[in-house]
Coordinates of C-alpha atoms and ligand atoms in Angstrom, one line a residue:
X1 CA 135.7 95.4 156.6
X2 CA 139.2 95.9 156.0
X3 CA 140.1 98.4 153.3
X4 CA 143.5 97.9 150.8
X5 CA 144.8 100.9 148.9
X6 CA 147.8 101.7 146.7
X7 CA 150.7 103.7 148.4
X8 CA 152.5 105.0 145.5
X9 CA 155.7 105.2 148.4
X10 CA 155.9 101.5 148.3
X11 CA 154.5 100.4 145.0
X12 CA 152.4 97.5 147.1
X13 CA 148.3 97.2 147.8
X14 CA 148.5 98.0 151.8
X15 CA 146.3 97.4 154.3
X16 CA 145.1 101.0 155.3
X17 CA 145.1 101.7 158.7
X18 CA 144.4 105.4 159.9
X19 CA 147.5 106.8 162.6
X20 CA 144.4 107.9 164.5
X21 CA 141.9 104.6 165.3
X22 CA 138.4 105.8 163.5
X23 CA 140.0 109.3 161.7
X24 CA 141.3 110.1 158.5
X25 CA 143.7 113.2 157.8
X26 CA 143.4 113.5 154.4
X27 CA 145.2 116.1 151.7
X28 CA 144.3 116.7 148.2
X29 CA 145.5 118.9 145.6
X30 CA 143.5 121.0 144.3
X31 CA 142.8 123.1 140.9
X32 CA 145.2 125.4 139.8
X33 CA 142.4 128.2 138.8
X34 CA 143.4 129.6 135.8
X35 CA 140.7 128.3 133.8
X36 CA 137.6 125.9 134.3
X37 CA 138.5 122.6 135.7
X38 CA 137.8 119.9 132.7
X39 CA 137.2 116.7 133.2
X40 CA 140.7 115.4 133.6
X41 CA 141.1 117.2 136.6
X42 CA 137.6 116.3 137.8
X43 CA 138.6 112.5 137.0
X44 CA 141.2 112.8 140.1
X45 CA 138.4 114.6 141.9
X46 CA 135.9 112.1 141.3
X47 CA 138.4 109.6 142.7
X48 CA 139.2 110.7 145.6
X49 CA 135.1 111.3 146.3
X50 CA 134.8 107.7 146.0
X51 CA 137.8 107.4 148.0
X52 CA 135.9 109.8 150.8
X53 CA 132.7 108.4 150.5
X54 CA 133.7 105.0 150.8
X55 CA 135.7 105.5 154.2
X56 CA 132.7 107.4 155.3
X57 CA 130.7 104.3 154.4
X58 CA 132.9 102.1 156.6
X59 CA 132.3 104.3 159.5
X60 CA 135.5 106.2 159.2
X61 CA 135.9 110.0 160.4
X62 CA 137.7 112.4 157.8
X63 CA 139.5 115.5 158.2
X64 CA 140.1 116.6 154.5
X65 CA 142.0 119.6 153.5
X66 CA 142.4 120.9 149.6
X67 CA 144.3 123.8 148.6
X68 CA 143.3 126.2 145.8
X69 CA 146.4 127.5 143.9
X70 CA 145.9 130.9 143.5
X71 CA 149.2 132.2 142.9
X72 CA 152.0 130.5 140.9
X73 CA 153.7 130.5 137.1
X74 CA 150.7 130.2 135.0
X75 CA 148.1 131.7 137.3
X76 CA 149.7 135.3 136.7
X77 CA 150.7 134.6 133.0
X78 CA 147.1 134.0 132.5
X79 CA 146.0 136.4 134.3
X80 CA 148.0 139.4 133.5
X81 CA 147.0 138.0 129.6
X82 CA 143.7 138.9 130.4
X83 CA 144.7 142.1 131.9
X84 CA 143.1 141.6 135.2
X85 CA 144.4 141.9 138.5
X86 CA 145.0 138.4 140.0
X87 CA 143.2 138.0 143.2
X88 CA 140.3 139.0 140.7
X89 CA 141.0 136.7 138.2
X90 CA 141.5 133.5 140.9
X91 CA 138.1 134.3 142.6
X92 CA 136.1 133.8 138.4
X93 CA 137.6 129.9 138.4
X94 CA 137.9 129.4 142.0
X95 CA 134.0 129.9 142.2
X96 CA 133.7 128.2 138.9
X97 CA 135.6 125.4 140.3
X98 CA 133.5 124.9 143.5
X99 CA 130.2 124.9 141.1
X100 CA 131.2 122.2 139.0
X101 CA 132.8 119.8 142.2
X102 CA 129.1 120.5 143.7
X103 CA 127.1 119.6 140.3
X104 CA 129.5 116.2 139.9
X105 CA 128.7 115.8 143.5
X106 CA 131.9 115.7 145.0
X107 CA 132.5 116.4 149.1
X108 CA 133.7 119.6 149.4
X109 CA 137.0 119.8 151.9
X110 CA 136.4 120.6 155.1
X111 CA 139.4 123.2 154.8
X112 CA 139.7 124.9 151.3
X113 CA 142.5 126.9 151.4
X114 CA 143.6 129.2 149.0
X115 CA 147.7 129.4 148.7
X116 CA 147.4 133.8 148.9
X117 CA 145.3 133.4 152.5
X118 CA 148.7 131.7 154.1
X119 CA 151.7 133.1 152.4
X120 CA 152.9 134.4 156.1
X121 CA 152.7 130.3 157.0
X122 CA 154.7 129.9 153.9
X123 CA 157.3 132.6 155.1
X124 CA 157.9 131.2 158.4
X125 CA 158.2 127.6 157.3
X126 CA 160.6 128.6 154.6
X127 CA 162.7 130.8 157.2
X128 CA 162.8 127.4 159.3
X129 CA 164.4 125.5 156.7
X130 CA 166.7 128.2 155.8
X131 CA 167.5 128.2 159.6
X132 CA 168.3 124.0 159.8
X133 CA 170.4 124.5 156.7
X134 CA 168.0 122.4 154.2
X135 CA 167.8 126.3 151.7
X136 CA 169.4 128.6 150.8
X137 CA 169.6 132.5 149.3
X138 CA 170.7 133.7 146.3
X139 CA 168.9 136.8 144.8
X140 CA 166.5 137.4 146.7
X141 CA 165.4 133.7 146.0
X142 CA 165.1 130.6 148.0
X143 CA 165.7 127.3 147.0
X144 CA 165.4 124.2 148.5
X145 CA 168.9 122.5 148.7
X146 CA 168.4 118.8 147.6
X147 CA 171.7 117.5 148.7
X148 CA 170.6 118.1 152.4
X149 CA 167.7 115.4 152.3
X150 CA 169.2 112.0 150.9
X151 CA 165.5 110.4 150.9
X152 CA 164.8 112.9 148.0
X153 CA 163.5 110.4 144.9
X154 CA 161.9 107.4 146.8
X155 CA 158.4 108.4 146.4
X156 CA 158.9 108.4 142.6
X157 CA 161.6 106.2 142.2
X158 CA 164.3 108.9 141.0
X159 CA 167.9 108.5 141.4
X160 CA 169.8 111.9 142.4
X161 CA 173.1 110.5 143.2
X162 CA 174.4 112.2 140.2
X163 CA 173.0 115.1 140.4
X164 CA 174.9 118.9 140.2
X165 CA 174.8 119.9 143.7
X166 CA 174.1 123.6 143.6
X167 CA 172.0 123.7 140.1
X168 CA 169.0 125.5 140.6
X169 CA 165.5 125.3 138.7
X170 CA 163.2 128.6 139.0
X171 CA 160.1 127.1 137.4
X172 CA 157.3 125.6 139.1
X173 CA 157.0 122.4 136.6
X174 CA 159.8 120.3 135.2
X175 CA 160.7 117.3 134.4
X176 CA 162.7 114.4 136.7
X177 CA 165.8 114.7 134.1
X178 CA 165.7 118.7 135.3
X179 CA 166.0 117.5 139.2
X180 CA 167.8 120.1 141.0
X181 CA 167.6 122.8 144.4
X182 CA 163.9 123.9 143.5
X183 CA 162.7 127.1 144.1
X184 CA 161.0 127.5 147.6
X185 CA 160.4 131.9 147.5
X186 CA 161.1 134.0 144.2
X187 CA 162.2 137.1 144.2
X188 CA 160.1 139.9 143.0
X189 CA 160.0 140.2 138.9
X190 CA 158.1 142.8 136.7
X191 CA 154.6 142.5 136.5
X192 CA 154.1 140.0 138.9
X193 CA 152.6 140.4 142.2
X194 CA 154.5 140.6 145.6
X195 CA 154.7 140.0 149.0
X196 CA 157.1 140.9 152.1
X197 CA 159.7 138.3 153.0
X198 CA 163.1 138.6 155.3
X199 CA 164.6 137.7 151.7
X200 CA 162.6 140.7 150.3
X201 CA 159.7 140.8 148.2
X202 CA 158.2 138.2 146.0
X203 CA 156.2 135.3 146.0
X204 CA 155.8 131.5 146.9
X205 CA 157.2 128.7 144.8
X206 CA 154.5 126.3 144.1
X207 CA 155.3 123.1 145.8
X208 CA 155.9 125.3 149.3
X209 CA 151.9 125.7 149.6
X210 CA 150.6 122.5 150.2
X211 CA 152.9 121.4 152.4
X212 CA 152.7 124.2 154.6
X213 CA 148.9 123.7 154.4
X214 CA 148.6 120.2 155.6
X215 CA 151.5 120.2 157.9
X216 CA 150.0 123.0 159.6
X217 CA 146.1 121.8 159.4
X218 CA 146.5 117.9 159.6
X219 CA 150.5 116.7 160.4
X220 CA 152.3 115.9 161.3
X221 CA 152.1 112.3 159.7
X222 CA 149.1 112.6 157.1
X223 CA 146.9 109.3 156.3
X224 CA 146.1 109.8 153.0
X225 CA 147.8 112.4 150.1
X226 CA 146.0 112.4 146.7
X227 CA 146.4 113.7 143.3
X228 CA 146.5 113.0 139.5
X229 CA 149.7 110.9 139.0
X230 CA 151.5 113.9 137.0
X231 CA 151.7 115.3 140.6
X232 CA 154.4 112.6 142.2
X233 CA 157.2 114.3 140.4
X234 CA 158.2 117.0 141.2
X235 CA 155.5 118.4 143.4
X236 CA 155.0 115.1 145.6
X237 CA 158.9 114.5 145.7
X238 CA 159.3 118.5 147.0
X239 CA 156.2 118.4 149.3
X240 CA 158.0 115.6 151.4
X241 CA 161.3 117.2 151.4
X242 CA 160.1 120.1 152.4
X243 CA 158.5 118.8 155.4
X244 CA 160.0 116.0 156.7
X245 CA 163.7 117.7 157.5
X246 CA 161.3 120.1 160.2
X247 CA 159.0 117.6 161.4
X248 CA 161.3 113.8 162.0
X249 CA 158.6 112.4 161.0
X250 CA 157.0 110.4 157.7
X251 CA 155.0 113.2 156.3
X252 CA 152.0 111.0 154.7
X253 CA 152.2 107.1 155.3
X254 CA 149.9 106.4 151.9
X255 CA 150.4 108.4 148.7
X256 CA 147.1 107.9 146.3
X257 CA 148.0 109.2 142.6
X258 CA 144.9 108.6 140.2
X259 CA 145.7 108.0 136.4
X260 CA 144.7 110.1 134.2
X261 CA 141.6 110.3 131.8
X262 CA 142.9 110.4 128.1
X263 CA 141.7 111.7 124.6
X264 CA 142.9 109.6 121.7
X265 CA 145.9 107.7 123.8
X266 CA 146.9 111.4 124.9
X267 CA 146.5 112.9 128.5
X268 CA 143.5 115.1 128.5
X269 CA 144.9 119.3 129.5
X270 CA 144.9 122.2 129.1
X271 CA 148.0 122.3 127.0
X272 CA 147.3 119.7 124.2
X273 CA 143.6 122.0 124.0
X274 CA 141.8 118.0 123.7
X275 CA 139.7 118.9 126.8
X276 CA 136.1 119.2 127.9
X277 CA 135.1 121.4 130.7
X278 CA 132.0 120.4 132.7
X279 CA 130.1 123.2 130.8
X280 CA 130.9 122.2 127.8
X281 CA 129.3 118.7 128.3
X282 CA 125.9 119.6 129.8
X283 CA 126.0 122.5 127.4
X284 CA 125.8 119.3 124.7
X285 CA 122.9 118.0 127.3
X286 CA 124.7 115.3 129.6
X287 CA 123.8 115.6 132.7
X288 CA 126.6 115.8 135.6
X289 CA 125.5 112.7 137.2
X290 CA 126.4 110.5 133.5
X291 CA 129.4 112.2 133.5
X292 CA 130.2 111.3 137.2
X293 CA 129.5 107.3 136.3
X294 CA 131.9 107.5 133.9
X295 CA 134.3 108.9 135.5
X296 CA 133.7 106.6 138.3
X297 CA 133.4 103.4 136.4
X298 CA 136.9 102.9 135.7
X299 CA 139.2 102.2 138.9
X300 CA 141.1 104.8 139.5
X301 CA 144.7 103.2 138.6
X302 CA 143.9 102.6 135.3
X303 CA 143.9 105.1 132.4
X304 CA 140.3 105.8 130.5
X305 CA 140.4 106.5 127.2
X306 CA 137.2 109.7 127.2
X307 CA 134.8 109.5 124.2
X308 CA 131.4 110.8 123.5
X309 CA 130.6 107.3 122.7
X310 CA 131.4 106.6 126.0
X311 CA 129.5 108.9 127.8
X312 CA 126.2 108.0 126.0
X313 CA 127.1 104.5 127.3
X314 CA 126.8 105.6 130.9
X315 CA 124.3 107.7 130.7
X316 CA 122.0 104.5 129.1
X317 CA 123.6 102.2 132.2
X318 CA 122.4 104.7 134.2
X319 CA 119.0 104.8 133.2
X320 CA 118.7 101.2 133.2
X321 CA 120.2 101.4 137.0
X322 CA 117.2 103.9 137.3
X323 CA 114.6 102.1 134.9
X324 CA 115.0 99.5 137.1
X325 CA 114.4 101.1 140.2
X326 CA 111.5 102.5 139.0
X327 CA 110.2 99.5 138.1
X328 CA 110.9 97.9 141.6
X329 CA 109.3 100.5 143.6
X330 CA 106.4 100.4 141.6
X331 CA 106.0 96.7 141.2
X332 CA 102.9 94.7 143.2
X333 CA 104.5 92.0 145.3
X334 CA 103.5 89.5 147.6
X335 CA 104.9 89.2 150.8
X336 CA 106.9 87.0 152.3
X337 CA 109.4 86.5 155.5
X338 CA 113.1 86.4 154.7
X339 CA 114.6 88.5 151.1
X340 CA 117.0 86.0 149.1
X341 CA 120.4 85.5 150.5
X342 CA 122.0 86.2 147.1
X343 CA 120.9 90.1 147.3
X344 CA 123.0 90.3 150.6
X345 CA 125.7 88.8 148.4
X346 CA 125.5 91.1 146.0
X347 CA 125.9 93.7 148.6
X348 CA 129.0 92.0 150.1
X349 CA 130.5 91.8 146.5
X350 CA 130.1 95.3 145.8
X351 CA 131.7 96.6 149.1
X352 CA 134.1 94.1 148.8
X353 CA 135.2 95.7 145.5
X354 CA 135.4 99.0 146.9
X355 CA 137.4 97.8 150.2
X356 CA 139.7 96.0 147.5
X357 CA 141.7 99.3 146.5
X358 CA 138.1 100.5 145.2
X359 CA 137.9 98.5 142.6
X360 CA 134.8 100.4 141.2
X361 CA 134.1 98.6 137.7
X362 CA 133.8 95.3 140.0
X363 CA 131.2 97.1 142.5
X364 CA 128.9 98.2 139.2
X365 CA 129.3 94.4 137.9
X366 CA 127.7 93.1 141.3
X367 CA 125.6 96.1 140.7
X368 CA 124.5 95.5 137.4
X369 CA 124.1 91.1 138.1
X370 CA 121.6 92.1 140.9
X371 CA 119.4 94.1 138.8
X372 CA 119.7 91.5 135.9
X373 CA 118.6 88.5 138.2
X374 CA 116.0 91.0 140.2
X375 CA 114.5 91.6 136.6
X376 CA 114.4 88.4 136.3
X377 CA 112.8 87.4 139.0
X378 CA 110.2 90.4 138.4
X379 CA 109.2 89.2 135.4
X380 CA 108.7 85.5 137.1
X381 CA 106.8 87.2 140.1
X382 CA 109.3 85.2 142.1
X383 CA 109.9 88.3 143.9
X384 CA 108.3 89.5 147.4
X385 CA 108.4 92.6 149.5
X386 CA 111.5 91.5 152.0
X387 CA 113.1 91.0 148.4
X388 CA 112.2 94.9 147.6
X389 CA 113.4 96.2 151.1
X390 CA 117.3 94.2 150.6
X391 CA 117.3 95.6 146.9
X392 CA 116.4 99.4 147.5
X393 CA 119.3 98.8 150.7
X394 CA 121.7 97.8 148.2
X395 CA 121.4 100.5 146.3
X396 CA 120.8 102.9 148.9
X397 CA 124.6 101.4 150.3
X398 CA 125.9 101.8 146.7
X399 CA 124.3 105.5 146.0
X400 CA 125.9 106.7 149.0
X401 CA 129.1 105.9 147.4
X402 CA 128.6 106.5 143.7
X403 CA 125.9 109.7 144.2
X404 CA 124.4 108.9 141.1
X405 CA 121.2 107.7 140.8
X406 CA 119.3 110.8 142.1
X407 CA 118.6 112.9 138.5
X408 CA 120.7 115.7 138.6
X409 CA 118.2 118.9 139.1
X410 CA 119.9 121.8 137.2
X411 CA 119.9 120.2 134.1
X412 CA 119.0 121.4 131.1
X413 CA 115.4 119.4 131.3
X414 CA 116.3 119.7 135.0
X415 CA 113.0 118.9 137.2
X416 CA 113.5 117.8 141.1
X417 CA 111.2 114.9 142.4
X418 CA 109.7 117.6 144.6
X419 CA 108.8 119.8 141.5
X420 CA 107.1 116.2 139.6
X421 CA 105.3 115.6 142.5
X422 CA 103.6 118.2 143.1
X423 CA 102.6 118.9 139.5
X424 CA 101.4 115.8 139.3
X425 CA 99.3 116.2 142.8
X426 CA 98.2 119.5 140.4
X427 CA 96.7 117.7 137.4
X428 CA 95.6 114.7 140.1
X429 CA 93.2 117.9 141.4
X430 CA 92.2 118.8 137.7
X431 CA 91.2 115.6 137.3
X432 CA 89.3 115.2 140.0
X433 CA 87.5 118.4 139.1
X434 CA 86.6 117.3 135.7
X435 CA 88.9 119.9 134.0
X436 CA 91.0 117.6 131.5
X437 CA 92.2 120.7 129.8
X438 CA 94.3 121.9 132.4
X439 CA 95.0 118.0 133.4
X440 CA 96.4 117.8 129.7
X441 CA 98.1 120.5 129.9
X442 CA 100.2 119.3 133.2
X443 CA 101.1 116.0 131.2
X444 CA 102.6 117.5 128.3
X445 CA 104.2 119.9 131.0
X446 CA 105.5 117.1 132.7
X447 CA 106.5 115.1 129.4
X448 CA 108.9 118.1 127.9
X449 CA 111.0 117.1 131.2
X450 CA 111.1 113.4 130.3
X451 CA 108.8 112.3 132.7
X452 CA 106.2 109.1 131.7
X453 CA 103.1 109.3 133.4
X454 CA 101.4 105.9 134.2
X455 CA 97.6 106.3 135.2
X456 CA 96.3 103.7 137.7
X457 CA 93.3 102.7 138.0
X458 CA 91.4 103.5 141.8
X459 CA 95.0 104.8 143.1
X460 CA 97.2 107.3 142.6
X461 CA 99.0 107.9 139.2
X462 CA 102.8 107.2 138.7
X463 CA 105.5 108.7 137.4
X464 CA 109.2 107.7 136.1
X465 CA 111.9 109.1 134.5
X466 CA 112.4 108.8 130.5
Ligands
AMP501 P1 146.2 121.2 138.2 O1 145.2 122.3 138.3 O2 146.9 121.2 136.9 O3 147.2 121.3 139.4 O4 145.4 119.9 138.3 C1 144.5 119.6 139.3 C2 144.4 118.1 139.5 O5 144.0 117.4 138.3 C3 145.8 117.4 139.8 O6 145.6 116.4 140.8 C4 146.2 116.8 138.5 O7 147.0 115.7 138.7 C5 144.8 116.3 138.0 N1 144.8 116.1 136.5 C6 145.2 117.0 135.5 N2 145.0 116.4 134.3 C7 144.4 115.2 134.5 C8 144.0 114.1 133.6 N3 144.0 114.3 132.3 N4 143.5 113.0 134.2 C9 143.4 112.9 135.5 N5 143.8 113.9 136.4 C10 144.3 115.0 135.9
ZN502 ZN1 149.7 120.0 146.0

């Protein structure tokens, strides 16, 4: 099927096709891990999952890189607040960080690279520009020199002609009115940790480590970049220049920003203090995979305003996407020859969705008017078992994209299939043996979890999910 995405280069839906027939080089920015990740950042993350998953889908190989920035302004204001040494502090959040991505279900990377495990790569590539004249020294510092790449500002629209050649920025975030040579290495300061350089000790800028990262692991022309759209300037803007002077070459052929996930009309982070961590959620007893919908349900190019409300919403479409299965799976139906052609529709629709610059809140509505017409027909006994077979591979198709229908299992009331099943194989032996106590016992067991027991008459009993 062929796919459409947004390049954020050219501001136009594009057909998307890989440099490499069949493979995907993919970058994504990852956490800075200062703190826990909240759900604004996992938003992005979710996205480009989807993103993943849905190239996977289509028969698509990846090659995915993310880094983990372990070393820049805030990482060592934070963590020499907290008076411990950094490499210490970066390994709390990173594994934090790789926790929550696995409880929201998101593919890990194949290379997670943290920016402190290739600071010599950093060096070298920074001594390089230095060497074709695109930075310069002063201090002890490097910096980038923008007047020596003209294409600086197309990715996010900026116009430098007027700029002060020569003015330097030392920060690692700015704004695009503060445009100017960026920092690339900065000299040692007090209290801040160091490494050896041919301009003397210090540390990387920022922007330097993810474009050292996937020239080096997937360039030099990359398929797909992603990020949240905060990213495109400055760090998107620097992470071409800095690459595309060394290499001749377009450094990523389709930029992916995803919009960000907002509290009251304002950006959810760290700064404002209006976020929610994934903790803090299934601490309040959502479970990851609600909190996934959500933040899947909305495509990624539009903002989503986050709410509690909200979240209790999905998690109730989600257990009517569940209810329902249930319901299928355990329904008697005759059988017949050919399912209904409108389930295959369905199916088209919702892949169609997604191949349409993954237009996910128009994959659920196919989604959601196959189970409303399936009910339907349930309830007429106008369905068969062919009928069953299409459905469950519809879902099967749309699970392995969204990764949300299987109940989460370290939930607060967490209990695995496996675990139900075999206490209900448990109290199906008490039974048998004429000891209802213990058989009691197993129900109420099974009922703190939220699981409804349905006893059958000459066959085994069933279960579903509250
Ligand atoms: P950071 O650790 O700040 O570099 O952020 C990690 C990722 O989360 C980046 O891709 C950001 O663009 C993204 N991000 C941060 N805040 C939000 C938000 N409120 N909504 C969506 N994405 C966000
Ligand atoms: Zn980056």
């Amino acid at each position: 099927m062929p796919i459409a995405l947004y390049n954020t280069l050219t501001r136009k839906v594009e057909p998307f096709t890989p440099v490499t027939p069949g493979r995907v080089r993919m970058y994504t920015c990852g956490l800075t891990v200062y703190d826990y990740g909240h759900i604004g950042n996992f938003r992005t993350f979710v996205g480009v999952d989807i993103l993943q998953r849905f190239l996977q889908s289509q028969g698509l190989a990846l090659d995915t890189v993310m880094n983990i920035t372990d070393v820049d302004d805030k990482m060592i204001a934070r963590s020499n607040e907290a008076g411990r040494p950094l490499a210490e502090y970066a390994a709390t959040y990173t594994a934090a960080f790789l926790e929550d991505m696995a409880s929201l279900r998101i593919l890990p990377a194949q290379h997670i690279v943290r920016a402190t495990d290739c600071i010599p790569d950093m060096v070298a590539w920074i001594d390089r520009l230095v060497a074709a004249g695109c930075a310069y020294e002063r201090d002890g510092s490097v910096y980038f020199r923008l007047s020596s790449f003209p294409a600086y500002g197309r990715l996010s629209g900026k116009d430098i002609a007027g700029l002060q050649a020569g003015a330097r920025v030392d920060v690692d975030e700015y704004e695009k009115e503060e445009a100017r040579d960026f920092v690339l290495w900065k000299a040692a300061r007090p209290n801040e940790p160091t490494w050896p350089s041919p301009w003397g000790p210090g540390r990387p800028g920022w922007h330097i480590e993810c474009s050292v990262m996937a020239e080096k692991l997937l360039g030099p022309t990359l398929d797909l970049h992603c990020g949240g759209t905060d990213l495109v300037f400055p760090h998107h803007e620097n992470e071409i220049a800095q690459v595309e002077p060394l290499t001749g070459v377009p450094f990523v052929n389709c930029w992916i920003h995803m919009e960000f996930l907002l509290v009251n009309g304002e950006k959810m982070s760290k700064r404002l203090g209006n976020f929610f961590t994934v903790r803090d959620l299934t601490d309040k007893g959502y479970r990851p995979s609600a909190i996934r919908y959500l933040l899947a349900s909305v495509p990624y190019r539009r903002q989503l305003n986050f709410t509690l409300e909200g979240l209790d919403q999905a998690s109730a479409s989600l257990l009517r996407l569940r209810n329902f299965l249930d319901r299928l799976r355990n329904a008697d139906l005759p059988p017949s020859g050919d399912p209904n052609p409108a389930i295959a529709t369905a199916r088209e629709a919702m892949l169609a969705s997604l191949a349409d610059n993954l237009n996910t809140a128009e994959a659920l509505g196919a989604i959601f008017e196959l189970v409303r017409t399936s009910n339907i027909a349930l309830d007429r006994g106008t369905l068969a078992t062919a009928d069953r077979e299409a459905i469950l591979e519809t879902f099967r198709q749309f699970d392995e994209i969204f990764q949300v229908l299987t109940p989460d299992e370290a939930s607060s009331e967490g209990i695995s299939d496996a675990e139900v099943n075999a206490l209900m194989e448990e109290r199906a032996a008490a039974r048998a043996a004429r000891d209802f106590k213990k058989a009691d016992a197993l129900r109420q067991q099974l009922e703190s979890h939220g699981i409804l027991i349905e006893d059958v008459k000459n066959a085994p009993a069933r279960w579903r999910r509250k």
